Amino acid sequence: MPAYFNDSQRQATKAAGKIAGLEVKRIINEPTAAALAFGLDKLKKDGVIAVYDLGGGTFDISIIEMTNVDGEYQFEVISTSGDTHLGGEDFDLILINHFL
């Protein structure tokens, strides 16, 4: 889920999952999904992590706290934000303008 989605967009995404026949238990933001995919849940260490997602047209960040709860490490997203007007394409344009 893009970090910049508002509540109605999040609810529409959940509804689309249900229409598709999926049992939607939880929706997570892209930076959180990236942290899980990278295996940060396997670190077995309490702490606070900043996860950045620099996409082609957006930039998102999540601040995630990892804690040991009954022997199992869990993520809690403390904060998330994004900028829909900043992304890899913007950096590409700056480099193109600089070198051309």
JSON list of C-alpha atoms in Angstrom, two decimals:
[
{"chain": "A", "resi": 1, "resn": "MET", "atom": "CA", "xyz": [0.00, 0.00, 0.00]},
{"chain": "A", "resi": 2, "resn": "PRO", "atom": "CA", "xyz": [1.49, 3.38, -0.91]},
{"chain": "A", "resi": 3, "resn": "ALA", "atom": "CA", "xyz": [2.26, 5.37, 2.24]},
{"chain": "A", "resi": 4, "resn": "TYR", "atom": "CA", "xyz": [0.47, 8.43, 0.87]},
{"chain": "A", "resi": 5, "resn": "PHE", "atom": "CA", "xyz": [-2.92, 6.67, 0.44]},
{"chain": "A", "resi": 6, "resn": "ASN", "atom": "CA", "xyz": [-5.68, 8.26, 2.49]},
{"chain": "A", "resi": 7, "resn": "ASP", "atom": "CA", "xyz": [-8.24, 6.26, 4.48]},
{"chain": "A", "resi": 8, "resn": "SER", "atom": "CA", "xyz": [-10.80, 5.99, 1.66]},
{"chain": "A", "resi": 9, "resn": "GLN", "atom": "CA", "xyz": [-8.11, 4.69, -0.71]},
{"chain": "A", "resi": 10, "resn": "ARG", "atom": "CA", "xyz": [-7.01, 2.16, 1.90]},
{"chain": "A", "resi": 11, "resn": "GLN", "atom": "CA", "xyz": [-10.59, 1.00, 2.43]},
{"chain": "A", "resi": 12, "resn": "ALA", "atom": "CA", "xyz": [-11.10, 0.70, -1.34]},
{"chain": "A", "resi": 13, "resn": "THR", "atom": "CA", "xyz": [-7.96, -1.46, -1.56]},
{"chain": "A", "resi": 14, "resn": "LYS", "atom": "CA", "xyz": [-9.24, -3.72, 1.22]},
{"chain": "A", "resi": 15, "resn": "ALA", "atom": "CA", "xyz": [-12.63, -3.97, -0.53]},
{"chain": "A", "resi": 16, "resn": "ALA", "atom": "CA", "xyz": [-10.92, -4.86, -3.81]},
{"chain": "A", "resi": 17, "resn": "GLY", "atom": "CA", "xyz": [-9.07, -7.67, -2.05]},
{"chain": "A", "resi": 18, "resn": "LYS", "atom": "CA", "xyz": [-12.33, -9.03, -0.65]},
{"chain": "A", "resi": 19, "resn": "ILE", "atom": "CA", "xyz": [-14.01, -8.81, -4.06]},
{"chain": "A", "resi": 20, "resn": "ALA", "atom": "CA", "xyz": [-11.08, -10.79, -5.47]},
{"chain": "A", "resi": 21, "resn": "GLY", "atom": "CA", "xyz": [-11.82, -13.52, -2.93]},
{"chain": "A", "resi": 22, "resn": "LEU", "atom": "CA", "xyz": [-8.95, -12.75, -0.56]},
{"chain": "A", "resi": 23, "resn": "GLU", "atom": "CA", "xyz": [-9.23, -12.73, 3.21]},
{"chain": "A", "resi": 24, "resn": "VAL", "atom": "CA", "xyz": [-7.77, -9.31, 4.03]},
{"chain": "A", "resi": 25, "resn": "LYS", "atom": "CA", "xyz": [-6.43, -9.39, 7.57]},
{"chain": "A", "resi": 26, "resn": "ARG", "atom": "CA", "xyz": [-4.11, -6.42, 7.48]},
{"chain": "A", "resi": 27, "resn": "ILE", "atom": "CA", "xyz": [-2.75, -3.89, 5.03]},
{"chain": "A", "resi": 28, "resn": "ILE", "atom": "CA", "xyz": [0.80, -2.61, 5.36]},
{"chain": "A", "resi": 29, "resn": "ASN", "atom": "CA", "xyz": [2.60, 0.29, 3.72]},
{"chain": "A", "resi": 30, "resn": "GLU", "atom": "CA", "xyz": [5.24, -0.29, 1.05]},
{"chain": "A", "resi": 31, "resn": "PRO", "atom": "CA", "xyz": [8.19, 0.67, 3.30]},
{"chain": "A", "resi": 32, "resn": "THR", "atom": "CA", "xyz": [6.99, -1.79, 5.94]},
{"chain": "A", "resi": 33, "resn": "ALA", "atom": "CA", "xyz": [6.61, -4.51, 3.31]},
{"chain": "A", "resi": 34, "resn": "ALA", "atom": "CA", "xyz": [10.16, -3.73, 2.16]},
{"chain": "A", "resi": 35, "resn": "ALA", "atom": "CA", "xyz": [11.44, -4.16, 5.73]},
{"chain": "A", "resi": 36, "resn": "LEU", "atom": "CA", "xyz": [9.76, -7.56, 5.96]},
{"chain": "A", "resi": 37, "resn": "ALA", "atom": "CA", "xyz": [11.01, -8.61, 2.52]},
{"chain": "A", "resi": 38, "resn": "PHE", "atom": "CA", "xyz": [14.54, -7.56, 3.48]},
{"chain": "A", "resi": 39, "resn": "GLY", "atom": "CA", "xyz": [14.31, -9.76, 6.57]},
{"chain": "A", "resi": 40, "resn": "LEU", "atom": "CA", "xyz": [14.54, -7.09, 9.27]},
{"chain": "A", "resi": 41, "resn": "ASP", "atom": "CA", "xyz": [12.16, -9.19, 11.36]},
{"chain": "A", "resi": 42, "resn": "LYS", "atom": "CA", "xyz": [14.95, -11.80, 11.55]},
{"chain": "A", "resi": 43, "resn": "LEU", "atom": "CA", "xyz": [17.41, -9.44, 13.28]},
{"chain": "A", "resi": 44, "resn": "LYS", "atom": "CA", "xyz": [16.16, -10.50, 16.71]},
{"chain": "A", "resi": 45, "resn": "LYS", "atom": "CA", "xyz": [16.99, -7.12, 18.15]},
{"chain": "A", "resi": 46, "resn": "ASP", "atom": "CA", "xyz": [14.86, -4.40, 19.75]},
{"chain": "A", "resi": 47, "resn": "GLY", "atom": "CA", "xyz": [15.17, -1.02, 18.10]},
{"chain": "A", "resi": 48, "resn": "VAL", "atom": "CA", "xyz": [13.77, 1.70, 15.91]},
{"chain": "A", "resi": 49, "resn": "ILE", "atom": "CA", "xyz": [14.36, 1.54, 12.16]},
{"chain": "A", "resi": 50, "resn": "ALA", "atom": "CA", "xyz": [13.81, 4.09, 9.39]},
{"chain": "A", "resi": 51, "resn": "VAL", "atom": "CA", "xyz": [12.81, 2.44, 6.10]},
{"chain": "A", "resi": 52, "resn": "TYR", "atom": "CA", "xyz": [12.92, 4.55, 2.94]},
{"chain": "A", "resi": 53, "resn": "ASP", "atom": "CA", "xyz": [11.14, 3.72, -0.31]},
{"chain": "A", "resi": 54, "resn": "LEU", "atom": "CA", "xyz": [12.43, 5.84, -3.19]},
{"chain": "A", "resi": 55, "resn": "GLY", "atom": "CA", "xyz": [10.25, 4.92, -6.13]},
{"chain": "A", "resi": 56, "resn": "GLY", "atom": "CA", "xyz": [10.13, 6.22, -9.67]},
{"chain": "A", "resi": 57, "resn": "GLY", "atom": "CA", "xyz": [7.78, 9.04, -8.76]},
{"chain": "A", "resi": 58, "resn": "THR", "atom": "CA", "xyz": [7.34, 8.95, -4.99]},
{"chain": "A", "resi": 59, "resn": "PHE", "atom": "CA", "xyz": [9.39, 8.94, -1.81]},
{"chain": "A", "resi": 60, "resn": "ASP", "atom": "CA", "xyz": [8.03, 7.24, 1.32]},
{"chain": "A", "resi": 61, "resn": "ILE", "atom": "CA", "xyz": [9.44, 6.65, 4.78]},
{"chain": "A", "resi": 62, "resn": "SER", "atom": "CA", "xyz": [8.24, 4.60, 7.73]},
{"chain": "A", "resi": 63, "resn": "ILE", "atom": "CA", "xyz": [9.61, 4.64, 11.26]},
{"chain": "A", "resi": 64, "resn": "ILE", "atom": "CA", "xyz": [9.25, 1.12, 12.63]},
{"chain": "A", "resi": 65, "resn": "GLU", "atom": "CA", "xyz": [9.81, -0.12, 16.17]},
{"chain": "A", "resi": 66, "resn": "MET", "atom": "CA", "xyz": [10.85, -3.74, 16.64]},
{"chain": "A", "resi": 67, "resn": "THR", "atom": "CA", "xyz": [10.13, -5.32, 20.03]},
{"chain": "A", "resi": 68, "resn": "ASN", "atom": "CA", "xyz": [10.27, -8.78, 21.52]},
{"chain": "A", "resi": 69, "resn": "VAL", "atom": "CA", "xyz": [6.78, -9.84, 22.60]},
{"chain": "A", "resi": 70, "resn": "ASP", "atom": "CA", "xyz": [6.70, -13.26, 24.27]},
{"chain": "A", "resi": 71, "resn": "GLY", "atom": "CA", "xyz": [9.75, -14.44, 22.33]},
{"chain": "A", "resi": 72, "resn": "GLU", "atom": "CA", "xyz": [8.48, -13.21, 18.96]},
{"chain": "A", "resi": 73, "resn": "TYR", "atom": "CA", "xyz": [9.74, -10.03, 17.33]},
{"chain": "A", "resi": 74, "resn": "GLN", "atom": "CA", "xyz": [6.98, -7.75, 16.13]},
{"chain": "A", "resi": 75, "resn": "PHE", "atom": "CA", "xyz": [6.88, -4.59, 14.05]},
{"chain": "A", "resi": 76, "resn": "GLU", "atom": "CA", "xyz": [4.94, -1.53, 15.07]},
{"chain": "A", "resi": 77, "resn": "VAL", "atom": "CA", "xyz": [4.78, 1.33, 12.60]},
{"chain": "A", "resi": 78, "resn": "ILE", "atom": "CA", "xyz": [5.28, 4.48, 14.64]},
{"chain": "A", "resi": 79, "resn": "SER", "atom": "CA", "xyz": [4.95, 6.91, 11.75]},
{"chain": "A", "resi": 80, "resn": "THR", "atom": "CA", "xyz": [4.77, 6.93, 7.99]},
{"chain": "A", "resi": 81, "resn": "SER", "atom": "CA", "xyz": [4.78, 9.69, 5.41]},
{"chain": "A", "resi": 82, "resn": "GLY", "atom": "CA", "xyz": [5.39, 10.24, 1.76]},
{"chain": "A", "resi": 83, "resn": "ASP", "atom": "CA", "xyz": [5.92, 12.81, -0.96]},
{"chain": "A", "resi": 84, "resn": "THR", "atom": "CA", "xyz": [4.10, 12.15, -4.21]},
{"chain": "A", "resi": 85, "resn": "HIS", "atom": "CA", "xyz": [6.19, 14.79, -6.00]},
{"chain": "A", "resi": 86, "resn": "LEU", "atom": "CA", "xyz": [9.64, 13.40, -5.26]},
{"chain": "A", "resi": 87, "resn": "GLY", "atom": "CA", "xyz": [11.11, 10.23, -6.69]},
{"chain": "A", "resi": 88, "resn": "GLY", "atom": "CA", "xyz": [13.73, 8.67, -8.90]},
{"chain": "A", "resi": 89, "resn": "GLU", "atom": "CA", "xyz": [12.39, 10.45, -11.97]},
{"chain": "A", "resi": 90, "resn": "ASP", "atom": "CA", "xyz": [13.13, 13.79, -10.31]},
{"chain": "A", "resi": 91, "resn": "PHE", "atom": "CA", "xyz": [16.76, 12.79, -9.74]},
{"chain": "A", "resi": 92, "resn": "ASP", "atom": "CA", "xyz": [17.00, 11.59, -13.35]},
{"chain": "A", "resi": 93, "resn": "LEU", "atom": "CA", "xyz": [15.76, 14.97, -14.61]},
{"chain": "A", "resi": 94, "resn": "ILE", "atom": "CA", "xyz": [18.28, 16.84, -12.45]},
{"chain": "A", "resi": 95, "resn": "LEU", "atom": "CA", "xyz": [21.14, 14.71, -13.82]},
{"chain": "A", "resi": 96, "resn": "ILE", "atom": "CA", "xyz": [19.93, 15.13, -17.40]},
{"chain": "A", "resi": 97, "resn": "ASN", "atom": "CA", "xyz": [19.68, 18.91, -17.00]},
{"chain": "A", "resi": 98, "resn": "HIS", "atom": "CA", "xyz": [23.11, 19.04, -15.39]},
{"chain": "A", "resi": 99, "resn": "PHE", "atom": "CA", "xyz": [24.90, 17.03, -18.07]},
{"chain": "A", "resi": 100, "resn": "LEU", "atom": "CA", "xyz": [23.08, 18.29, -21.17]}
]
